[in-house]
Amino acid sequence: MSTPVTGPAWIEHSIWWQVYPLGFVGAFPSETPPGPGDHRLRRLVDWFDHAIALGASGVALGPIFDSRTHGYDTTDHFRIDPRLGDDDDFDHLVEQARQRGLRVLLDGVFNHVGVDFPRRGDPASSEWFSGRNFEGHDELIALNHRHPPVADYVVDVMSHWLERGADGWRLDAAYTVPQRFWAEVLPRVRDRHPGAWFVGELIHGDYAAVVEAARFDSATQYELWKAIWSSLNDGNFFELDWALQRHNAFLETFVPQTFIGNHDVTRIASRLDHPAHPAHALVILLTIGGVPSIYAGDEFGFRGVKEERYGGDDAVRPEFPSPPIPLDESGAEVWALHQYLVGLRRRHPWLHRATTSAVLLENAHYVYETRNGQDALLVALNNDDEPLRLSLPKLGRAQARLVAGSTAPPEEVVDNLEIEPHGWRILVPDSGP
């Protein structure tokens, strides 16, 4: 068995703010697509101070390369999408990110290309394509990953943008690409850029085995994402605990990218049935092991439902105005909670590889300890319409210090506590720091 890939040291402190650029700047969908002279990529820079205020350490970008429509039908991986701008705009974005200490993650679509990909019309290049489309989409043509020039091309693309200042790659639809292809490509890129980070988009399957075989640093934790909202909606914390035990096993060999929202799923505020539960989901995200990401807009409580139809992603990929966004009382509360919990995460970087164990597990009540060595937090979630009364001594904890909660004052030392219906608490146990 090969040595597990764990990623560069900087990833241990990373919290991503994820953006879908084409939608964010109003370039797609658009009745009149903008041209490079609009320099719309620079609109993202206007939001970098917001990312800093959130507490993020990096910006994870969706597709920014030349394409016909939504960015995942790439035409030229070496060219910035003209609807976003040009190379100078990318250089400006990287420079401004660096000035603020922000990392930049790019989105690489290397499983398939769009029908306008130039090599498709070259008879001498027929071996570049597998003859299949991607998941039934005729406009997305699958690459032939057995063809050595395809591997060379992907190595060159990744290296080109890492040399231009990117810090890593999200590998779109990585689950459909042969693992041997990634295992050939990624070590070649790492040889040139040992500080880069690579996260594969995985939906299901044996994450740990795929990460090892493909030589990824990380993988998207869709299994845990589903368990978070499903357990809250169904009143079944046993599902969440089962997923967290699986998550613990993954953390033995790699650190997954964790999330409760992204550009491909219904927003968490729309997914959850109870208005108090997006807070529970955020608490879970930021108190467990992983590399967390916040999808732009979720920190304001944005809503949006993804639908399985043409244009069905548009509701979760809206255009953003210039900052700041005016917030009502509810939005301001969501923003403040994100700032506080992201800040808590930043103050406890040991959470990167922390594992969890159930202290109390019932359908509507879940108390778990998240721990890394001598460092620990105690998290209590009440998913019931009745208050939850806890005696810490009966749970094996003499006392604990409250650091956050839906209503509780922080810094109070308690040995018993009552959590209001659909409330939550975060505590430092007496054995913690």
PDB file of N, CA and C in Angstrom, residues 13-73:
ATOM      1  N   HIS A  13      -5.227  24.807   7.644  1.00  0.00           N
ATOM      2  CA  HIS A  13      -5.871  26.024   8.160  1.00  0.00           C
ATOM      3  C   HIS A  13      -6.901  26.580   7.181  1.00  0.00           C
ATOM      4  N   SER A  14      -7.296  25.780   6.200  1.00  0.00           N
ATOM      5  CA  SER A  14      -8.101  26.313   5.107  1.00  0.00           C
ATOM      6  C   SER A  14      -9.600  26.226   5.356  1.00  0.00           C
ATOM      7  N   ILE A  15     -10.275  27.320   5.022  1.00  0.00           N
ATOM      8  CA  ILE A  15     -11.725  27.384   4.940  1.00  0.00           C
ATOM      9  C   ILE A  15     -12.037  28.103   3.637  1.00  0.00           C
ATOM     10  N   TRP A  16     -12.721  27.422   2.733  1.00  0.00           N
ATOM     11  CA  TRP A  16     -12.975  27.983   1.407  1.00  0.00           C
ATOM     12  C   TRP A  16     -14.284  28.751   1.366  1.00  0.00           C
ATOM     13  N   TRP A  17     -14.280  29.852   0.642  1.00  0.00           N
ATOM     14  CA  TRP A  17     -15.500  30.535   0.222  1.00  0.00           C
ATOM     15  C   TRP A  17     -15.677  30.190  -1.249  1.00  0.00           C
ATOM     16  N   GLN A  18     -16.718  29.436  -1.560  1.00  0.00           N
ATOM     17  CA  GLN A  18     -16.874  28.908  -2.909  1.00  0.00           C
ATOM     18  C   GLN A  18     -17.791  29.792  -3.753  1.00  0.00           C
ATOM     19  N   VAL A  19     -17.388  30.023  -5.002  1.00  0.00           N
ATOM     20  CA  VAL A  19     -18.109  30.906  -5.911  1.00  0.00           C
ATOM     21  C   VAL A  19     -18.270  30.222  -7.261  1.00  0.00           C
ATOM     22  N   TYR A  20     -19.439  30.395  -7.884  1.00  0.00           N
ATOM     23  CA  TYR A  20     -19.641  29.985  -9.278  1.00  0.00           C
ATOM     24  C   TYR A  20     -19.531  31.253 -10.129  1.00  0.00           C
ATOM     25  N   PRO A  21     -18.356  31.536 -10.712  1.00  0.00           N
ATOM     26  CA  PRO A  21     -18.096  32.858 -11.302  1.00  0.00           C
ATOM     27  C   PRO A  21     -19.059  33.284 -12.400  1.00  0.00           C
ATOM     28  N   LEU A  22     -19.385  32.396 -13.335  1.00  0.00           N
ATOM     29  CA  LEU A  22     -20.228  32.803 -14.464  1.00  0.00           C
ATOM     30  C   LEU A  22     -21.581  33.322 -13.993  1.00  0.00           C
ATOM     31  N   GLY A  23     -22.160  32.670 -12.998  1.00  0.00           N
ATOM     32  CA  GLY A  23     -23.415  33.157 -12.453  1.00  0.00           C
ATOM     33  C   GLY A  23     -23.212  34.372 -11.572  1.00  0.00           C
ATOM     34  N   PHE A  24     -22.176  34.354 -10.753  1.00  0.00           N
ATOM     35  CA  PHE A  24     -21.911  35.410  -9.773  1.00  0.00           C
ATOM     36  C   PHE A  24     -21.812  36.776 -10.439  1.00  0.00           C
ATOM     37  N   VAL A  25     -21.174  36.835 -11.618  1.00  0.00           N
ATOM     38  CA  VAL A  25     -20.972  38.122 -12.297  1.00  0.00           C
ATOM     39  C   VAL A  25     -22.008  38.368 -13.393  1.00  0.00           C
ATOM     40  N   GLY A  26     -23.027  37.508 -13.485  1.00  0.00           N
ATOM     41  CA  GLY A  26     -24.086  37.715 -14.453  1.00  0.00           C
ATOM     42  C   GLY A  26     -23.707  37.405 -15.885  1.00  0.00           C
ATOM     43  N   ALA A  27     -22.710  36.543 -16.077  1.00  0.00           N
ATOM     44  CA  ALA A  27     -22.280  36.195 -17.433  1.00  0.00           C
ATOM     45  C   ALA A  27     -23.060  35.033 -18.021  1.00  0.00           C
ATOM     46  N   PHE A  28     -23.621  34.173 -17.162  1.00  0.00           N
ATOM     47  CA  PHE A  28     -24.441  33.058 -17.623  1.00  0.00           C
ATOM     48  C   PHE A  28     -25.417  32.675 -16.523  1.00  0.00           C
ATOM     49  N   PRO A  29     -26.696  32.517 -16.832  1.00  0.00           N
ATOM     50  CA  PRO A  29     -27.285  32.810 -18.146  1.00  0.00           C
ATOM     51  C   PRO A  29     -27.417  34.316 -18.360  1.00  0.00           C
ATOM     52  N   SER A  30     -27.363  34.720 -19.636  1.00  0.00           N
ATOM     53  CA  SER A  30     -27.458  36.127 -19.972  1.00  0.00           C
ATOM     54  C   SER A  30     -27.982  36.263 -21.391  1.00  0.00           C
ATOM     55  N   GLU A  31     -28.964  37.152 -21.581  1.00  0.00           N
ATOM     56  CA  GLU A  31     -29.500  37.353 -22.923  1.00  0.00           C
ATOM     57  C   GLU A  31     -28.441  37.902 -23.865  1.00  0.00           C
ATOM     58  N   THR A  32     -27.580  38.767 -23.359  1.00  0.00           N
ATOM     59  CA  THR A  32     -26.471  39.318 -24.141  1.00  0.00           C
ATOM     60  C   THR A  32     -25.184  39.014 -23.407  1.00  0.00           C
ATOM     61  N   PRO A  33     -24.496  37.906 -23.747  1.00  0.00           N
ATOM     62  CA  PRO A  33     -23.270  37.546 -23.035  1.00  0.00           C
ATOM     63  C   PRO A  33     -22.232  38.657 -23.101  1.00  0.00           C
ATOM     64  N   PRO A  34     -21.606  38.974 -21.977  1.00  0.00           N
ATOM     65  CA  PRO A  34     -20.583  40.022 -21.982  1.00  0.00           C
ATOM     66  C   PRO A  34     -19.330  39.568 -22.720  1.00  0.00           C
ATOM     67  N   GLY A  35     -18.527  40.536 -23.137  1.00  0.00           N
ATOM     68  CA  GLY A  35     -17.256  40.245 -23.783  1.00  0.00           C
ATOM     69  C   GLY A  35     -16.107  40.512 -22.840  1.00  0.00           C
ATOM     70  N   PRO A  36     -14.875  40.179 -23.270  1.00  0.00           N
ATOM     71  CA  PRO A  36     -13.716  40.359 -22.387  1.00  0.00           C
ATOM     72  C   PRO A  36     -13.508  41.799 -21.956  1.00  0.00           C
ATOM     73  N   GLY A  37     -14.010  42.753 -22.760  1.00  0.00           N
ATOM     74  CA  GLY A  37     -13.851  44.156 -22.396  1.00  0.00           C
ATOM     75  C   GLY A  37     -14.626  44.553 -21.159  1.00  0.00           C
ATOM     76  N   ASP A  38     -15.587  43.704 -20.744  1.00  0.00           N
ATOM     77  CA  ASP A  38     -16.340  43.988 -19.518  1.00  0.00           C
ATOM     78  C   ASP A  38     -15.548  43.664 -18.254  1.00  0.00           C
ATOM     79  N   HIS A  39     -14.529  42.808 -18.399  1.00  0.00           N
ATOM     80  CA  HIS A  39     -13.648  42.460 -17.260  1.00  0.00           C
ATOM     81  C   HIS A  39     -14.444  42.027 -16.036  1.00  0.00           C
ATOM     82  N   ARG A  40     -15.452  41.180 -16.265  1.00  0.00           N
ATOM     83  CA  ARG A  40     -16.333  40.836 -15.153  1.00  0.00           C
ATOM     84  C   ARG A  40     -15.662  39.981 -14.080  1.00  0.00           C
ATOM     85  N   LEU A  41     -14.576  39.293 -14.417  1.00  0.00           N
ATOM     86  CA  LEU A  41     -13.870  38.510 -13.409  1.00  0.00           C
ATOM     87  C   LEU A  41     -13.428  39.396 -12.249  1.00  0.00           C
ATOM     88  N   ARG A  42     -13.175  40.661 -12.547  1.00  0.00           N
ATOM     89  CA  ARG A  42     -12.721  41.589 -11.507  1.00  0.00           C
ATOM     90  C   ARG A  42     -13.819  41.893 -10.494  1.00  0.00           C
ATOM     91  N   ARG A  43     -15.074  41.620 -10.853  1.00  0.00           N
ATOM     92  CA  ARG A  43     -16.142  41.813  -9.867  1.00  0.00           C
ATOM     93  C   ARG A  43     -15.950  40.908  -8.647  1.00  0.00           C
ATOM     94  N   LEU A  44     -15.331  39.749  -8.879  1.00  0.00           N
ATOM     95  CA  LEU A  44     -15.072  38.855  -7.749  1.00  0.00           C
ATOM     96  C   LEU A  44     -14.127  39.498  -6.748  1.00  0.00           C
ATOM     97  N   VAL A  45     -13.163  40.249  -7.267  1.00  0.00           N
ATOM     98  CA  VAL A  45     -12.191  40.893  -6.387  1.00  0.00           C
ATOM     99  C   VAL A  45     -12.887  41.837  -5.416  1.00  0.00           C
ATOM    100  N   ASP A  46     -13.969  42.468  -5.876  1.00  0.00           N
ATOM    101  CA  ASP A  46     -14.714  43.380  -4.997  1.00  0.00           C
ATOM    102  C   ASP A  46     -15.258  42.670  -3.762  1.00  0.00           C
ATOM    103  N   TRP A  47     -15.360  41.333  -3.843  1.00  0.00           N
ATOM    104  CA  TRP A  47     -15.915  40.550  -2.743  1.00  0.00           C
ATOM    105  C   TRP A  47     -14.840  39.893  -1.873  1.00  0.00           C
ATOM    106  N   PHE A  48     -13.586  40.111  -2.199  1.00  0.00           N
ATOM    107  CA  PHE A  48     -12.529  39.449  -1.423  1.00  0.00           C
ATOM    108  C   PHE A  48     -12.496  39.937   0.024  1.00  0.00           C
ATOM    109  N   ASP A  49     -12.762  41.203   0.247  1.00  0.00           N
ATOM    110  CA  ASP A  49     -12.783  41.685   1.634  1.00  0.00           C
ATOM    111  C   ASP A  49     -13.932  41.043   2.414  1.00  0.00           C
ATOM    112  N   HIS A  50     -15.025  40.759   1.714  1.00  0.00           N
ATOM    113  CA  HIS A  50     -16.122  40.026   2.352  1.00  0.00           C
ATOM    114  C   HIS A  50     -15.661  38.626   2.760  1.00  0.00           C
ATOM    115  N   ALA A  51     -14.916  37.961   1.874  1.00  0.00           N
ATOM    116  CA  ALA A  51     -14.408  36.630   2.210  1.00  0.00           C
ATOM    117  C   ALA A  51     -13.525  36.685   3.451  1.00  0.00           C
ATOM    118  N   ILE A  52     -12.725  37.736   3.548  1.00  0.00           N
ATOM    119  CA  ILE A  52     -11.884  37.914   4.729  1.00  0.00           C
ATOM    120  C   ILE A  52     -12.738  38.152   5.966  1.00  0.00           C
ATOM    121  N   ALA A  53     -13.770  38.992   5.837  1.00  0.00           N
ATOM    122  CA  ALA A  53     -14.661  39.265   6.971  1.00  0.00           C
ATOM    123  C   ALA A  53     -15.382  38.000   7.421  1.00  0.00           C
ATOM    124  N   LEU A  54     -15.698  37.133   6.483  1.00  0.00           N
ATOM    125  CA  LEU A  54     -16.306  35.847   6.822  1.00  0.00           C
ATOM    126  C   LEU A  54     -15.357  34.978   7.633  1.00  0.00           C
ATOM    127  N   GLY A  55     -14.075  35.113   7.354  1.00  0.00           N
ATOM    128  CA  GLY A  55     -13.063  34.281   8.008  1.00  0.00           C
ATOM    129  C   GLY A  55     -12.464  33.246   7.092  1.00  0.00           C
ATOM    130  N   ALA A  56     -12.811  33.317   5.806  1.00  0.00           N
ATOM    131  CA  ALA A  56     -12.271  32.356   4.844  1.00  0.00           C
ATOM    132  C   ALA A  56     -10.786  32.599   4.619  1.00  0.00           C
ATOM    133  N   SER A  57     -10.101  31.533   4.239  1.00  0.00           N
ATOM    134  CA  SER A  57      -8.674  31.642   3.921  1.00  0.00           C
ATOM    135  C   SER A  57      -8.411  31.448   2.441  1.00  0.00           C
ATOM    136  N   GLY A  58      -9.449  31.120   1.675  1.00  0.00           N
ATOM    137  CA  GLY A  58      -9.274  30.909   0.249  1.00  0.00           C
ATOM    138  C   GLY A  58     -10.594  31.039  -0.487  1.00  0.00           C
ATOM    139  N   VAL A  59     -10.482  31.251  -1.800  1.00  0.00           N
ATOM    140  CA  VAL A  59     -11.648  31.359  -2.677  1.00  0.00           C
ATOM    141  C   VAL A  59     -11.603  30.196  -3.661  1.00  0.00           C
ATOM    142  N   ALA A  60     -12.635  29.369  -3.629  1.00  0.00           N
ATOM    143  CA  ALA A  60     -12.747  28.229  -4.535  1.00  0.00           C
ATOM    144  C   ALA A  60     -13.632  28.636  -5.710  1.00  0.00           C
ATOM    145  N   LEU A  61     -13.043  28.727  -6.884  1.00  0.00           N
ATOM    146  CA  LEU A  61     -13.754  29.197  -8.061  1.00  0.00           C
ATOM    147  C   LEU A  61     -14.356  28.041  -8.843  1.00  0.00           C
ATOM    148  N   GLY A  62     -15.550  28.263  -9.391  1.00  0.00           N
ATOM    149  CA  GLY A  62     -16.077  27.358 -10.388  1.00  0.00           C
ATOM    150  C   GLY A  62     -15.352  27.589 -11.699  1.00  0.00           C
ATOM    151  N   PRO A  63     -15.845  27.027 -12.807  1.00  0.00           N
ATOM    152  CA  PRO A  63     -15.128  27.123 -14.088  1.00  0.00           C
ATOM    153  C   PRO A  63     -14.927  28.571 -14.537  1.00  0.00           C
ATOM    154  N   ILE A  64     -13.711  28.866 -15.001  1.00  0.00           N
ATOM    155  CA  ILE A  64     -13.409  30.196 -15.535  1.00  0.00           C
ATOM    156  C   ILE A  64     -12.792  30.119 -16.928  1.00  0.00           C
ATOM    157  N   PHE A  65     -12.771  28.922 -17.535  1.00  0.00           N
ATOM    158  CA  PHE A  65     -12.111  28.768 -18.822  1.00  0.00           C
ATOM    159  C   PHE A  65     -13.116  28.796 -19.967  1.00  0.00           C
ATOM    160  N   ASP A  66     -12.604  29.092 -21.143  1.00  0.00           N
ATOM    161  CA  ASP A  66     -13.426  29.305 -22.326  1.00  0.00           C
ATOM    162  C   ASP A  66     -14.407  28.150 -22.531  1.00  0.00           C
ATOM    163  N   SER A  67     -15.689  28.493 -22.644  1.00  0.00           N
ATOM    164  CA  SER A  67     -16.723  27.487 -22.826  1.00  0.00           C
ATOM    165  C   SER A  67     -17.901  28.118 -23.554  1.00  0.00           C
ATOM    166  N   ARG A  68     -18.831  27.278 -23.970  1.00  0.00           N
ATOM    167  CA  ARG A  68     -19.989  27.785 -24.708  1.00  0.00           C
ATOM    168  C   ARG A  68     -21.097  28.270 -23.776  1.00  0.00           C
ATOM    169  N   THR A  69     -21.367  27.519 -22.700  1.00  0.00           N
ATOM    170  CA  THR A  69     -22.521  27.850 -21.863  1.00  0.00           C
ATOM    171  C   THR A  69     -22.139  27.964 -20.388  1.00  0.00           C
ATOM    172  N   HIS A  70     -22.302  26.865 -19.628  1.00  0.00           N
ATOM    173  CA  HIS A  70     -22.220  26.907 -18.167  1.00  0.00           C
ATOM    174  C   HIS A  70     -20.822  26.717 -17.597  1.00  0.00           C
ATOM    175  N   GLY A  71     -19.823  26.587 -18.461  1.00  0.00           N
ATOM    176  CA  GLY A  71     -18.454  26.466 -17.972  1.00  0.00           C
ATOM    177  C   GLY A  71     -17.940  25.056 -17.896  1.00  0.00           C
ATOM    178  N   TYR A  72     -18.841  24.076 -17.848  1.00  0.00           N
ATOM    179  CA  TYR A  72     -18.424  22.679 -17.781  1.00  0.00           C
ATOM    180  C   TYR A  72     -18.363  22.037 -19.168  1.00  0.00           C
ATOM    181  N   ASP A  73     -18.541  22.851 -20.207  1.00  0.00           N
ATOM    182  CA  ASP A  73     -18.380  22.413 -21.601  1.00  0.00           C
ATOM    183  C   ASP A  73     -17.178  23.146 -22.194  1.00  0.00           C
TER     184      ASP A  73
END
